[in-house]
Structures are given as structure tokens and as C-alpha cells.
Short mmCIF file of N, CA, C and O in Angstrom, two decimals:
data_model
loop_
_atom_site.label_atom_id
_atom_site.label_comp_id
_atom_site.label_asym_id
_atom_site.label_seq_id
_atom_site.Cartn_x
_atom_site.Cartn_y
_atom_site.Cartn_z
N UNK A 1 7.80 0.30 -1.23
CA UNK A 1 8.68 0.94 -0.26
C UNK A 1 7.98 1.04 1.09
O UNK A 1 6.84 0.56 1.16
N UNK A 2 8.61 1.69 2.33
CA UNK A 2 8.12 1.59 3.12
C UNK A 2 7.16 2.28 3.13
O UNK A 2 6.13 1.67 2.87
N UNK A 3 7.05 3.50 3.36
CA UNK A 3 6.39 4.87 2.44
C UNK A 3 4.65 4.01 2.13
O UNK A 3 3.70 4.68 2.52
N UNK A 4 4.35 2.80 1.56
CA UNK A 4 3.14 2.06 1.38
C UNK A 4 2.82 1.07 2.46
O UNK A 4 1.67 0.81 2.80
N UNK A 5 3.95 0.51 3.00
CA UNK A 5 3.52 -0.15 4.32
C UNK A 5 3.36 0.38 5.66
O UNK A 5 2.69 -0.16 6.54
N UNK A 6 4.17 1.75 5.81
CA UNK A 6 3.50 2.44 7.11
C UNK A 6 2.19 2.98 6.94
O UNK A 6 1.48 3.24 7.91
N UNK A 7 1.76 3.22 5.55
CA UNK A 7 0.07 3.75 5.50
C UNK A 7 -0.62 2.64 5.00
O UNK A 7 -1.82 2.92 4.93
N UNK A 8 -0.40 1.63 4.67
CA UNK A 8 -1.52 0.66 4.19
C UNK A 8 -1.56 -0.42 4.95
O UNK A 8 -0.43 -0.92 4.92
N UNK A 9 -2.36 -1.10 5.68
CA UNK A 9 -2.57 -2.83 6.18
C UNK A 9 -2.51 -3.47 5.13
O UNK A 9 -2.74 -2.98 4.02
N UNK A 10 -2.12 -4.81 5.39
CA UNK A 10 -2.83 -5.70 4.36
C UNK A 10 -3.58 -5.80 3.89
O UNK A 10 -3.43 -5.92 2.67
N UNK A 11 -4.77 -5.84 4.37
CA UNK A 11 -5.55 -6.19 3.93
C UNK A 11 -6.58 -5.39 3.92
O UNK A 11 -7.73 -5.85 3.93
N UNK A 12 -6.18 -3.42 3.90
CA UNK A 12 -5.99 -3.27 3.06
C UNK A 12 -5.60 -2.74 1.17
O UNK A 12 -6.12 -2.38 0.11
N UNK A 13 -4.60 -2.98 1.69
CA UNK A 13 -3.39 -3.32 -0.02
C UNK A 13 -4.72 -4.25 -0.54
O UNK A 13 -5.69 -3.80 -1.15
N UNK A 14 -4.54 -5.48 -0.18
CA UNK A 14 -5.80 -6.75 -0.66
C UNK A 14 -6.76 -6.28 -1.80
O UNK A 14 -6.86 -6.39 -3.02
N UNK A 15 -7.71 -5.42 -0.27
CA UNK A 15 -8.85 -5.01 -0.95
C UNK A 15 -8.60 -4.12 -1.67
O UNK A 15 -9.66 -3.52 -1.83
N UNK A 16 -7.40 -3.37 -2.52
CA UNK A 16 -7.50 -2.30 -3.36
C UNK A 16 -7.34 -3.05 -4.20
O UNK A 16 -8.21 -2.87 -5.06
N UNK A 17 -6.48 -4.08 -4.53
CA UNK A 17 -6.19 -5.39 -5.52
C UNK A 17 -7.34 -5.75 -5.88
O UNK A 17 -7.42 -5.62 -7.10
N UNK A 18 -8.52 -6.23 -5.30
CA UNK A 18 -9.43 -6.94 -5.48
C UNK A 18 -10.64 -6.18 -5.83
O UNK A 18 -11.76 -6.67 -6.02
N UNK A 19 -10.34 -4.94 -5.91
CA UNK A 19 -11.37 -4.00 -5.82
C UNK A 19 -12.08 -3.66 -7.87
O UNK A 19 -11.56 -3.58 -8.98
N UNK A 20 -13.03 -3.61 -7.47
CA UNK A 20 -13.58 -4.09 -9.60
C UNK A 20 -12.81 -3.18 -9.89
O UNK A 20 -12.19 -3.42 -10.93
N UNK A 21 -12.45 -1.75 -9.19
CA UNK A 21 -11.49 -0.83 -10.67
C UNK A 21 -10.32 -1.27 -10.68
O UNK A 21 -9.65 -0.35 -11.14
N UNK A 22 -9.39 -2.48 -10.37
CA UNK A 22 -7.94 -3.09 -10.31
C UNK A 22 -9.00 -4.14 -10.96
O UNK A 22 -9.02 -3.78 -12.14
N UNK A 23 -9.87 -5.19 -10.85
CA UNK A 23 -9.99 -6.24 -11.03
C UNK A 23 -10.55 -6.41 -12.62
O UNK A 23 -10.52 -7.41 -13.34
N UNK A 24 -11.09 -4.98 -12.90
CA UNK A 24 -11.81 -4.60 -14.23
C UNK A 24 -10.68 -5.22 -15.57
O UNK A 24 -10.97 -5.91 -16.55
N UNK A 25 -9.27 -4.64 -15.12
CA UNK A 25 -8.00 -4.71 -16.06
C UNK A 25 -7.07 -5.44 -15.33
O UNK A 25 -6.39 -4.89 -14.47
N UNK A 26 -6.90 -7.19 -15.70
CA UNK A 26 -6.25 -7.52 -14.34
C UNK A 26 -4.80 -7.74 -14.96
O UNK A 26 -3.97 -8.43 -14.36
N UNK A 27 -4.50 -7.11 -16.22
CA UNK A 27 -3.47 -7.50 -17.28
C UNK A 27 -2.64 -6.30 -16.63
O UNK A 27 -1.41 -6.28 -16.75
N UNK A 28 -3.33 -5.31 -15.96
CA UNK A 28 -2.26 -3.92 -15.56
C UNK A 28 -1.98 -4.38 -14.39
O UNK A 28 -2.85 -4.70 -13.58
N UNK A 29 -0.73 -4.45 -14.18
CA UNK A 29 0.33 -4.46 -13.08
C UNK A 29 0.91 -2.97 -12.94
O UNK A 29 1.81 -2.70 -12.15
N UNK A 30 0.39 -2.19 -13.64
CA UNK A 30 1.13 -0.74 -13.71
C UNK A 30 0.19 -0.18 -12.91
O UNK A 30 0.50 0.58 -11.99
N UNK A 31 -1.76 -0.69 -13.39
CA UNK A 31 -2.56 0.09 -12.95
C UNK A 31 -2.70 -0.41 -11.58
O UNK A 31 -3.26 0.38 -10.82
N UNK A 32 -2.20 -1.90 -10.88
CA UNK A 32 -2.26 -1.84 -9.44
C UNK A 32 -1.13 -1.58 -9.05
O UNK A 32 -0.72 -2.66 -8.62
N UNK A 33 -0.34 -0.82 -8.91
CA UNK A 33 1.03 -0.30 -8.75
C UNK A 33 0.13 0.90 -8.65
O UNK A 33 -0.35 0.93 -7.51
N UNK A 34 -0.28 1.91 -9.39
CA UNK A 34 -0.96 2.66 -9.31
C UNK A 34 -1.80 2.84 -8.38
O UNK A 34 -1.64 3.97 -7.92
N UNK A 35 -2.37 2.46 -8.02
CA UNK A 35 -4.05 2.80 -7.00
C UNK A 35 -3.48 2.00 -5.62
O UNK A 35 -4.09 2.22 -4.57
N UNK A 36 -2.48 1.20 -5.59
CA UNK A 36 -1.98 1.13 -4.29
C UNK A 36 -1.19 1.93 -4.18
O UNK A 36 -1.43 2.38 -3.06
N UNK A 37 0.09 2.75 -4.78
CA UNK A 37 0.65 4.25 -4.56
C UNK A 37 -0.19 5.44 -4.04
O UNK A 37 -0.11 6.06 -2.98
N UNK A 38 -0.99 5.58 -5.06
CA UNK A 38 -1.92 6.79 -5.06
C UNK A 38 -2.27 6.35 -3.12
O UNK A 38 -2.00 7.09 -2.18
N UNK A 39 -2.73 5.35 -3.07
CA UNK A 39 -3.84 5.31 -2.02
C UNK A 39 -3.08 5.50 -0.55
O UNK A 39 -3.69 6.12 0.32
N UNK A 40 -1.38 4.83 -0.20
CA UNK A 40 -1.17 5.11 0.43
C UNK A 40 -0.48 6.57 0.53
O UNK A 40 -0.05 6.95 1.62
N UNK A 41 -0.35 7.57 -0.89
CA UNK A 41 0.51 8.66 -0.42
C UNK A 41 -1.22 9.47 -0.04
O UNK A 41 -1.31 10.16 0.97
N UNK A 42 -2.15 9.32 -0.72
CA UNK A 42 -3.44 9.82 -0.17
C UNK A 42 -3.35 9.73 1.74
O UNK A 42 -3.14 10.73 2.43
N UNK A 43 -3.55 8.29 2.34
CA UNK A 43 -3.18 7.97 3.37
C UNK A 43 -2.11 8.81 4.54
O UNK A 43 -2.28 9.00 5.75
N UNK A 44 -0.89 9.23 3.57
CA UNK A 44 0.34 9.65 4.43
C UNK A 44 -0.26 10.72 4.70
O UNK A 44 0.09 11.15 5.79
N UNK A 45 -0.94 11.28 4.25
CA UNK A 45 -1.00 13.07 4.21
C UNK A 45 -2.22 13.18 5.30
O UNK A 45 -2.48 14.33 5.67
N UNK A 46 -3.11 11.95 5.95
CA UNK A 46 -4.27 12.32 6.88
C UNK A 46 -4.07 12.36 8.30
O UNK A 46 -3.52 11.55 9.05
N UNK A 47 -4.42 13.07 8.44
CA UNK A 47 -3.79 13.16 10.21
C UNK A 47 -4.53 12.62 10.86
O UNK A 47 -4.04 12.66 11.99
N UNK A 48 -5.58 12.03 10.89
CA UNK A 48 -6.35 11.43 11.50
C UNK A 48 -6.49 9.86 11.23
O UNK A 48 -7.34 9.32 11.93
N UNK A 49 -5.92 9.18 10.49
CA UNK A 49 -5.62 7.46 9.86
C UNK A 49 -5.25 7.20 11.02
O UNK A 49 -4.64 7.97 11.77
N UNK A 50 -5.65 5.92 11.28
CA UNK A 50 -4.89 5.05 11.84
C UNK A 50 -4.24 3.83 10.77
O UNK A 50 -4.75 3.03 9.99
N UNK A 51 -2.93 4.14 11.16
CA UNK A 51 -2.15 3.32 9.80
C UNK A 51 -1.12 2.48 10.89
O UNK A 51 -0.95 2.75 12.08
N UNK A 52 -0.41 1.22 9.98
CA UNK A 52 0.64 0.58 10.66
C UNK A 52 1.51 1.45 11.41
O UNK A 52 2.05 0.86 12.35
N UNK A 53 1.72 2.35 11.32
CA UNK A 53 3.01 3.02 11.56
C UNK A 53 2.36 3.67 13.03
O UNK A 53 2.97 3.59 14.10
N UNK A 54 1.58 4.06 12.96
CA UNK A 54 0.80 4.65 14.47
C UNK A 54 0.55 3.31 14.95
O UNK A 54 0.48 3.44 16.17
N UNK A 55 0.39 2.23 14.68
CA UNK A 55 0.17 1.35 15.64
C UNK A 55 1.22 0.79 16.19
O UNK A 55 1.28 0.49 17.38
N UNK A 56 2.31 0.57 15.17
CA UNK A 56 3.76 0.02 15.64
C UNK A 56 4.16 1.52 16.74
O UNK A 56 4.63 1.21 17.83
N UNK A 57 4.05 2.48 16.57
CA UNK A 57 4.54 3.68 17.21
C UNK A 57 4.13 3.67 18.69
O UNK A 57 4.72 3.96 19.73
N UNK A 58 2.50 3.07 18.29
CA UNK A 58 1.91 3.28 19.71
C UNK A 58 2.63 1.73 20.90
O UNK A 58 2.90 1.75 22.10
N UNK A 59 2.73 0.50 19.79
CA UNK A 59 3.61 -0.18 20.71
C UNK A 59 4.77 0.07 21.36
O UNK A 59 4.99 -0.58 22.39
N UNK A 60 5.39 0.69 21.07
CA UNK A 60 6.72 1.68 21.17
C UNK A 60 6.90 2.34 22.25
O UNK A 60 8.01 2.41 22.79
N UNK A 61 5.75 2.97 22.76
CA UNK A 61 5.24 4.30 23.68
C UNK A 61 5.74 5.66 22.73
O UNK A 61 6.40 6.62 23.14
N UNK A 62 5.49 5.55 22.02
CA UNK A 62 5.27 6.52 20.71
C UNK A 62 3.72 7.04 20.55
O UNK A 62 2.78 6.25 20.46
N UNK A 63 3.54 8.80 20.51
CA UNK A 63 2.40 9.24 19.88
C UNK A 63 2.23 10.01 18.65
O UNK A 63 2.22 11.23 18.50
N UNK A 64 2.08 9.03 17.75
CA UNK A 64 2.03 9.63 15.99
C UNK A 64 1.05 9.21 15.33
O UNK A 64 1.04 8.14 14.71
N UNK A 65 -0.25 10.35 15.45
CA UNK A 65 -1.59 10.39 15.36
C UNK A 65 -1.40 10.34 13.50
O UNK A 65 -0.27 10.72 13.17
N UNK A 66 -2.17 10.00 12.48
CA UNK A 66 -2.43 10.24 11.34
C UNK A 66 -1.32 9.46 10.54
O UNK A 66 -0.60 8.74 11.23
N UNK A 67 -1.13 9.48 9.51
CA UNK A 67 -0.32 8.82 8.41
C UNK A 67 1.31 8.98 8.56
O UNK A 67 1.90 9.44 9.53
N UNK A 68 1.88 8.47 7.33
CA UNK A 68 3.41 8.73 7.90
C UNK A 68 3.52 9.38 6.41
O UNK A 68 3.22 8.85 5.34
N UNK A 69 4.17 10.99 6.73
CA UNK A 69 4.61 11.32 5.22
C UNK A 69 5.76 10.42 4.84
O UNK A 69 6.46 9.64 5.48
N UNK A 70 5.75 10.68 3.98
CA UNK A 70 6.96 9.50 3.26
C UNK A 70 7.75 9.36 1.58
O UNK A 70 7.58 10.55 1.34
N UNK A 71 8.15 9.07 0.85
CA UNK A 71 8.12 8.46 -0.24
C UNK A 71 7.27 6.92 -0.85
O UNK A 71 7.29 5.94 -0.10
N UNK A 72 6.68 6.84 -1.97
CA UNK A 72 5.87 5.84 -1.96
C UNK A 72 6.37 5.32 -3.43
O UNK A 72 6.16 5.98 -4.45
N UNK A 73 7.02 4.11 -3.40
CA UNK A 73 7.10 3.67 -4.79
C UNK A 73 6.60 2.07 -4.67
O UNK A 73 6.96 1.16 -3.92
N UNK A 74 5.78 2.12 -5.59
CA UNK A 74 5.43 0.36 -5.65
C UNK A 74 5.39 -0.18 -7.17
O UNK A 74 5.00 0.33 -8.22
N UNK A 75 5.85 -1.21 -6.91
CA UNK A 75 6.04 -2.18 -8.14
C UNK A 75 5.54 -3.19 -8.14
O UNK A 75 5.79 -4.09 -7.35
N UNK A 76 4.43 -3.24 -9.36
CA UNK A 76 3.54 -4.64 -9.31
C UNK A 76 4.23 -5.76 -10.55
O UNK A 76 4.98 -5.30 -11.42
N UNK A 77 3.94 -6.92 -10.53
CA UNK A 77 4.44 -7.76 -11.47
C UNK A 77 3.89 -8.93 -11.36
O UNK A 77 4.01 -9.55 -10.30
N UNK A 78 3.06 -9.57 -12.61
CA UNK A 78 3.09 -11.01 -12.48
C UNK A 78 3.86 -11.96 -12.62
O UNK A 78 4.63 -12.08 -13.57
N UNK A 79 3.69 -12.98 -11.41
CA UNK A 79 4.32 -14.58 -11.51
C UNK A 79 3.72 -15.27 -12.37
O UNK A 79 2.54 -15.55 -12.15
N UNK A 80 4.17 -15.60 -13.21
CA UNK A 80 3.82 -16.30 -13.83
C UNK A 80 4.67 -18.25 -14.03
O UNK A 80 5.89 -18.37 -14.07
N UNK A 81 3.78 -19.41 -14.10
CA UNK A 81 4.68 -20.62 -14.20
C UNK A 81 4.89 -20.63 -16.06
O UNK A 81 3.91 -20.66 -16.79
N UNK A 82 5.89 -20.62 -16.43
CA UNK A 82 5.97 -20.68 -17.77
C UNK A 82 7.07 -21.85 -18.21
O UNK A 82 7.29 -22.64 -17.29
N UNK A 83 7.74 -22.09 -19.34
CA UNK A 83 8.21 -22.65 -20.09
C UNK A 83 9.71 -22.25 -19.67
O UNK A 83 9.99 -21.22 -19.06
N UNK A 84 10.67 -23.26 -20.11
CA UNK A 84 12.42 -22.93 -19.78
C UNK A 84 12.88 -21.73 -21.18
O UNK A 84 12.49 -21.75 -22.35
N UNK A 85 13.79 -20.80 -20.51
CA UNK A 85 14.35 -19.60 -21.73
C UNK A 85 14.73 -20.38 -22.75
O UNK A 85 15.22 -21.48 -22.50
N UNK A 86 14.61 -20.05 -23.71
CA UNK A 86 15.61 -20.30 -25.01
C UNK A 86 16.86 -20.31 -25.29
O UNK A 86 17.24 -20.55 -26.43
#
């Protein structure tokens, strides 16, 4: 949701993906759904972040110092190339 992209960059979302406690279990799509939620509602709540949302704001002529409270839902899932349904 947006809620994870006004407090997280890419890259980084990335580095929480790539990070050994996501990379430890790479079968959980729940557990990086997890620790990228957690990290940006952690994020929304700091008043002092500089997050997307203060930077898009500040292009704007907008002043919105710290995170964006928000709602945060994320959904991870693998692509996988597989075989035709049955």
C-alpha cells in the first residue's frame, strides 16, 4: 500500500529483502511481507526520517518533516516459471 512507499525507498525495501534475516528463510514470503511492514510502519511514526513522501512534499513546496502516518499492508509472493494447470 501506499502507507510502505511513502516511508520506504527502494532501495531501501531492497536491502530489507536482501538482508540475512529475510535471506536466512527465503521460502517466507509472509516473513518478507513482514519486516518490510513492520519497517515502514516503524518509519511512519519518526519525525525526523527523511522518507519519499517528504521528498515528493518538499518538491511540491510542501513542509512534512518525518514519516507519513498511514496504513501499511504488504503482500509478498513468488513468481515462479512453472508447468501449464491441469
Amino acid at each position: 500500500s501506499d502507507g510502505l512507499f511513502d516511508n520506504l525507498s527502494d532501495s531501501e525495501m531492497c536491502d530489507l529483502v536482501n538482508a540475512p534475516s529475510a535471506t536466512a528463510d527465503r521460502q517466507s514470503a509472509d516473513l518478507i511481507a513482514r519486516l518490510l511492514a513492520e519497517a515502514a510502519a516503524r518509519r511512519s511514526e519518526d519525525t525526523e526520517a527523511t522518507t519519499p513522501f517528504t521528498l515528493h512534499a518538499k518538491e511540491h513546496g510542501h513542509h512534512h518533516p518525518g514519516g507519513k502516518v498511514d496504513d501499511v499492508t504488504v503482500i509478498a509472493a513468488w513468481v515462479v516459471q512453472g508447468g501449464s494447470p491441469d
